Short mmCIF file of C-alpha atoms and ligand atoms in Angstrom, two decimals:
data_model
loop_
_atom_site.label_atom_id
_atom_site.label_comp_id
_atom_site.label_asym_id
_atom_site.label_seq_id
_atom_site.Cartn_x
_atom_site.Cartn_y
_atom_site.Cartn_z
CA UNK A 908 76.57 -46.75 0.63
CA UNK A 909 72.63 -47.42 1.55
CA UNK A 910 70.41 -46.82 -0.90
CA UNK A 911 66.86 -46.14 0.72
CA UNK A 912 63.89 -46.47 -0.84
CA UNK A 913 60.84 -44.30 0.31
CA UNK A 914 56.90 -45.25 -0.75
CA UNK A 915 54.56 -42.91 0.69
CA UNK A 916 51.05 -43.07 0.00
CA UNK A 917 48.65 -41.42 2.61
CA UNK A 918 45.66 -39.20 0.97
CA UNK A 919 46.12 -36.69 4.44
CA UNK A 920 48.92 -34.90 2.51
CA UNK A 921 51.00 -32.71 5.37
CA UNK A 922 48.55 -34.55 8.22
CA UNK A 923 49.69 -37.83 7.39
CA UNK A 924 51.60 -39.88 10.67
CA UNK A 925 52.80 -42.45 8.09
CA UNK A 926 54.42 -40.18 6.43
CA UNK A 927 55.74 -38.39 8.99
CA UNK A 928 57.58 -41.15 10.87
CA UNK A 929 58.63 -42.68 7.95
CA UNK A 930 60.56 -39.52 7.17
CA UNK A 931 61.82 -39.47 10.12
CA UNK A 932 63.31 -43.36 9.78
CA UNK A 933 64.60 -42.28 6.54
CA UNK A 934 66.48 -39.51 8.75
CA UNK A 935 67.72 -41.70 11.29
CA UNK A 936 69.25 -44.79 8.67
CA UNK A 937 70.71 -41.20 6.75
CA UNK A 938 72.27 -40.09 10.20
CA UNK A 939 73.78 -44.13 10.42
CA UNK A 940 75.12 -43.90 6.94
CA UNK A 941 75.75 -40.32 5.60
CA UNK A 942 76.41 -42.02 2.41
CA UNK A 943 72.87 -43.12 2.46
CA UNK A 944 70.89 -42.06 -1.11
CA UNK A 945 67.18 -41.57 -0.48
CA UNK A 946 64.40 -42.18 -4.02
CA UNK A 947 61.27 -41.09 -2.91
CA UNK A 948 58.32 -42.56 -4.47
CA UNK A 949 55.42 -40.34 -3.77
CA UNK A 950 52.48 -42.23 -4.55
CA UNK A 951 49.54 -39.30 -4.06
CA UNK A 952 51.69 -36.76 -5.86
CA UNK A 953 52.35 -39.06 -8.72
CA UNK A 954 50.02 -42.06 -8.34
CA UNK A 955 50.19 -44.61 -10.53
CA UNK A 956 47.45 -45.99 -12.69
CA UNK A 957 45.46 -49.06 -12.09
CA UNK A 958 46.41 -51.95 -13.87
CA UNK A 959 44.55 -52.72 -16.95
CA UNK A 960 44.33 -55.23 -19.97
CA UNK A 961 47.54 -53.14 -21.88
CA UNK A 962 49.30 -54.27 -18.23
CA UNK A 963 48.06 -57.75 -18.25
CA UNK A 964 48.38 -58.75 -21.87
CA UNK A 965 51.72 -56.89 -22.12
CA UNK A 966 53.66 -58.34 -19.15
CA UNK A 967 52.88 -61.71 -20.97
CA UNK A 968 54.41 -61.18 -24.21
CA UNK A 969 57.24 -60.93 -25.61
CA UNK A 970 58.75 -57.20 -25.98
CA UNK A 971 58.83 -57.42 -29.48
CA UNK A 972 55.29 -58.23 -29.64
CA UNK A 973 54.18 -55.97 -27.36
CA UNK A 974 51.99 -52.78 -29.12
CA UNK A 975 52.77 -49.21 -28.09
CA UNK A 976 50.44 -49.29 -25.16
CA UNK A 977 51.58 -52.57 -23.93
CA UNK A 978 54.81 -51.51 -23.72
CA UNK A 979 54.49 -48.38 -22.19
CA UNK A 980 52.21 -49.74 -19.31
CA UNK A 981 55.20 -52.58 -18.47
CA UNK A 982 57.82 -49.88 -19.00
CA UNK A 983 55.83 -48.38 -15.78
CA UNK A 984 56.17 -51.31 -13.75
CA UNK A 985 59.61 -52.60 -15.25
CA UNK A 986 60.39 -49.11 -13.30
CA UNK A 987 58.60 -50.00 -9.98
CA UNK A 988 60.62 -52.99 -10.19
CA UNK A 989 63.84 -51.43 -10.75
CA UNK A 990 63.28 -49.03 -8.53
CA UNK A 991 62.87 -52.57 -5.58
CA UNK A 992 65.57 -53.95 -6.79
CA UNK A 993 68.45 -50.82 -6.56
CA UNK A 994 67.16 -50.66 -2.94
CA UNK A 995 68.72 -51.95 -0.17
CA UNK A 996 66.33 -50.47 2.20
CA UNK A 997 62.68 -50.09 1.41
CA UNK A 998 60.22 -48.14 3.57
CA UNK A 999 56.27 -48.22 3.12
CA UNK A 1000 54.49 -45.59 4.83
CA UNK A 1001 50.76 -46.27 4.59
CA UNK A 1002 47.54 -45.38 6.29
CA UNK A 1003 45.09 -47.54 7.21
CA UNK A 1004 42.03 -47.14 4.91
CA UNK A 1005 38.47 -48.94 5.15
CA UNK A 1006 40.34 -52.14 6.62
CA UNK A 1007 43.08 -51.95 4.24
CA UNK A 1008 45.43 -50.02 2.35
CA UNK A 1009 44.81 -47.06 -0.16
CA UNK A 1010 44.32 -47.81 -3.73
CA UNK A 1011 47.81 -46.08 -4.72
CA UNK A 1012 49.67 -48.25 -2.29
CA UNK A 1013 47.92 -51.17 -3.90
CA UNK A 1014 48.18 -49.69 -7.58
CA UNK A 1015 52.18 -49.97 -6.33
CA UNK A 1016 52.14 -53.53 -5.39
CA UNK A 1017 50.14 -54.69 -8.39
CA UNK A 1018 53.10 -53.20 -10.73
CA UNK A 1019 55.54 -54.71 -8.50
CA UNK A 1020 54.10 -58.49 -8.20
CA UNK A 1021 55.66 -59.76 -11.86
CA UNK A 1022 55.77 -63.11 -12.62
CA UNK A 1023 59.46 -63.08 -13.79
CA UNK A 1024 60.71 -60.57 -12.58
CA UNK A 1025 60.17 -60.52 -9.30
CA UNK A 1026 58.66 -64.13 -8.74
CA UNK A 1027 58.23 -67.09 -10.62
CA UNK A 1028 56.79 -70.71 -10.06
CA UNK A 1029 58.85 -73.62 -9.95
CA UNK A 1030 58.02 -77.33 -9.09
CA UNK A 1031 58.47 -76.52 -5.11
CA UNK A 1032 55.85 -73.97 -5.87
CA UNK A 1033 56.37 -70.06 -6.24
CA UNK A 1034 59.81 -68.23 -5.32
CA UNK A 1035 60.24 -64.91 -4.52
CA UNK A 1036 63.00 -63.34 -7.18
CA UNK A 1037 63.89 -60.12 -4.77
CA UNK A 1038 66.75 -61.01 -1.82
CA UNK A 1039 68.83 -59.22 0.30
CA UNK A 1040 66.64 -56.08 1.32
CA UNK A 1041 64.83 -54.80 4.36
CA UNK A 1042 61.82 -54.00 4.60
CA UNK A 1043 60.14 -51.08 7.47
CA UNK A 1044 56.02 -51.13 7.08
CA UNK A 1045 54.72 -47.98 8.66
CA UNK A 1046 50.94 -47.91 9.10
CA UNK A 1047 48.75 -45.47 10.57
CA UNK A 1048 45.43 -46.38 11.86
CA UNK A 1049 42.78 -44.84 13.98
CA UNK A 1050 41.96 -47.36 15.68
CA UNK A 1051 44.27 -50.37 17.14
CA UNK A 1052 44.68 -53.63 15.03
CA UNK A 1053 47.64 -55.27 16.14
CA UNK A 1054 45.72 -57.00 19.35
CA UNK A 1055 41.73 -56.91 20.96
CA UNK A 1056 39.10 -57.04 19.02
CA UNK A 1057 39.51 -55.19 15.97
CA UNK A 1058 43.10 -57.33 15.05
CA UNK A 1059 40.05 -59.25 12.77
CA UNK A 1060 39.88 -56.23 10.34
CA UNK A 1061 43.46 -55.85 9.98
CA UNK A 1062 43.88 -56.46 6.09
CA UNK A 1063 46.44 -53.70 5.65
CA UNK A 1064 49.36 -55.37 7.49
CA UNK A 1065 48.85 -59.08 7.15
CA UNK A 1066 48.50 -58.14 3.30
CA UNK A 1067 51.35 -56.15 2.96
CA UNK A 1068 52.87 -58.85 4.46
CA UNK A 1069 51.99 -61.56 2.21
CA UNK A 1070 52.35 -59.77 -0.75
CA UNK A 1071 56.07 -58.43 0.31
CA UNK A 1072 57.25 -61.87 1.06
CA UNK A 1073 55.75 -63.15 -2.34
CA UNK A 1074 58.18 -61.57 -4.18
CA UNK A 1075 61.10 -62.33 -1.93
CA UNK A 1076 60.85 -59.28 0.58
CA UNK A 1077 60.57 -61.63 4.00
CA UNK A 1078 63.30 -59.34 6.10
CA UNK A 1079 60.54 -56.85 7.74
CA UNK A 1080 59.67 -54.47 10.58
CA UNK A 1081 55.95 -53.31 11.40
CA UNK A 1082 55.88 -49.91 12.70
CA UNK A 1083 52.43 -48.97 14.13
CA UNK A 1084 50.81 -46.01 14.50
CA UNK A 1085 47.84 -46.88 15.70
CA UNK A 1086 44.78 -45.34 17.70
CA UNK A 1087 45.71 -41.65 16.88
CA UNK A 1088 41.29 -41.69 15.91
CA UNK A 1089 40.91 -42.36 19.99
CA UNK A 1090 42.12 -38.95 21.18
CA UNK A 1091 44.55 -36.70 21.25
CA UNK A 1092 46.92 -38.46 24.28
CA UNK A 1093 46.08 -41.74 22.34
CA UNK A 1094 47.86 -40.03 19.07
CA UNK A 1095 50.55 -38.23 21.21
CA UNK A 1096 51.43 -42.17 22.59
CA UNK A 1097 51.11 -43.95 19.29
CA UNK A 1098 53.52 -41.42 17.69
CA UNK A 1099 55.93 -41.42 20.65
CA UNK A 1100 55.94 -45.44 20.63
CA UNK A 1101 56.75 -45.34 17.22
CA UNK A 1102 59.30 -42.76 17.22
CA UNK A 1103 61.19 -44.41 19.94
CA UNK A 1104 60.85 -47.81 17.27
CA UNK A 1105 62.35 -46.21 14.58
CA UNK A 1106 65.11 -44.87 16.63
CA UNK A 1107 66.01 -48.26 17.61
CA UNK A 1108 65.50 -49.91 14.92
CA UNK A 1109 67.93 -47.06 13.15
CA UNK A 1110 70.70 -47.77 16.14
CA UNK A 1111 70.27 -51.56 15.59
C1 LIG B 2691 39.18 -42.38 3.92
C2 LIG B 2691 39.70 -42.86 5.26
C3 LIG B 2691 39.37 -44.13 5.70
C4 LIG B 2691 39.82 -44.57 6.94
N1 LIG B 2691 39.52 -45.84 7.36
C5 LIG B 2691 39.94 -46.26 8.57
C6 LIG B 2691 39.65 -47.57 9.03
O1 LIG B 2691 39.04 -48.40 8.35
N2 LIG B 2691 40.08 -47.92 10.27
C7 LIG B 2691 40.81 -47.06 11.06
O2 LIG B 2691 41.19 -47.44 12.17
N3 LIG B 2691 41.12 -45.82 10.64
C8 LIG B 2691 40.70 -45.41 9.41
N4 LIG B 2691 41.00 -44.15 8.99
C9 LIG B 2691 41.86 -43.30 9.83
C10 LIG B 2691 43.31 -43.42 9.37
O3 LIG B 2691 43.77 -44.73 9.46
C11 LIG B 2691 44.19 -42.51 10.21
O4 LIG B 2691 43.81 -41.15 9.96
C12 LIG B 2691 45.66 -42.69 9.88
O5 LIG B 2691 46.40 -41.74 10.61
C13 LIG B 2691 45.89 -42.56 8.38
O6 LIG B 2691 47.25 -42.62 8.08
P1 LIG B 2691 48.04 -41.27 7.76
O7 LIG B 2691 48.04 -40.46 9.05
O8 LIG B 2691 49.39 -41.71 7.35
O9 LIG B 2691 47.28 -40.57 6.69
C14 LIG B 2691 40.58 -43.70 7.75
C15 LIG B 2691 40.93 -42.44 7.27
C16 LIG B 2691 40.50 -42.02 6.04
C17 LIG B 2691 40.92 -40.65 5.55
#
């Protein structure tokens, strides 16, 4: 059995491409593995809060020590964590937002990155603690980042990136959707690329 994870996070609610085709992914790896069990963690519907000094004095104490608050906010991410670790596959769906990614995707990552628990340093320098998943990145963008001029501004891939593979999470597929802002065969073609990714990327 496959147990899929599913992180969506666009603020365009039923508009959202990232969404959409990550659904559909999550459909195709189902159709591969009818066993499949899908968790979707729906980051707009129930976003999580930002970190705050509960989160970053509690994660470094013991449990014991930790007060009520302290605990609670690393009981949230203990569950991000979790949620990582049952996965064998884990699909991001984000949209591209002001040169990045939204503040619930990176509210997500910033209760995932745990020193312990899903990293730690040693004397080679940091290791990732997470192994053995894969990883599908679906971003949405109005314009086109992944080559020409505007690759430059691309801090929502080349971040996810870095901060997936911190933590152990190296095995990874980009799925653009990109230049769906540059008219309405532009969007037709990104989604169509895509769609035609994920359905190989399913098969493979
Ligand atoms: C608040 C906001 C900011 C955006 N910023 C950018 C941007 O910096 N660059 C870009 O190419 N598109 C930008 N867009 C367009 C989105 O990337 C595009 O609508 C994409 O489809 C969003 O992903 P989604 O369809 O999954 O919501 C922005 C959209 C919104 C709503």
């Amino acid at each position: 059995m496959t147990s899929i994870l599913l992180v969506t996070s666009s603020p365009r609610g039923a508009a959202s491409h990232s969404t959409r085709v990550a659904k559909q992914l999550v459909r195709n790896l189902a159709a591969a593995d009818p066993a499949s069990e899908v968790v979707h963690r729906d980051l707009v519907r129930t976003p999580l809060p930002h970190i705050d000094p509960d989160f970053a004095a509690g994660i470094y104490r013991p449990e014991e020590e930790r007060t009520a608050e302290q605990a609670r906010a690393v009981t949230r991410s203990d569950a991000v964590v979790d949620e990582v670790l049952a996965a064998d596959a884990i699909i991001i769906a984000s949209g591209f937002i002001n040169f990045g990614i939204s503040s619930t995707l990176k509210a997500w990552i910033d209760h995932l990155l745990r020193a312990g628990r899903t990293f730690r340093y040693t004397n080679e320098g940091p290791e990732g603690l997470i192994q053995g998943k894969k990883v599908y990145l679906v971003v949405a963008s109005g314009g086109v980042y992944s080559d020409g001029p505007a690759a430059q501004f691309d801090h929502a891939v080349p971040y996810l990136k870095s901060a997936l593979s911190f933590v152990g999470l190296t095995d990874m597929e980009v799925i653009r959707v990109e230049g769906v802002a540059m008219g309405a065969e532009a969007e037709q073609a990104a989604l169509s690329r895509a769609e035609t990714r994920i359905a190989a990327l399913a098969a493979a």
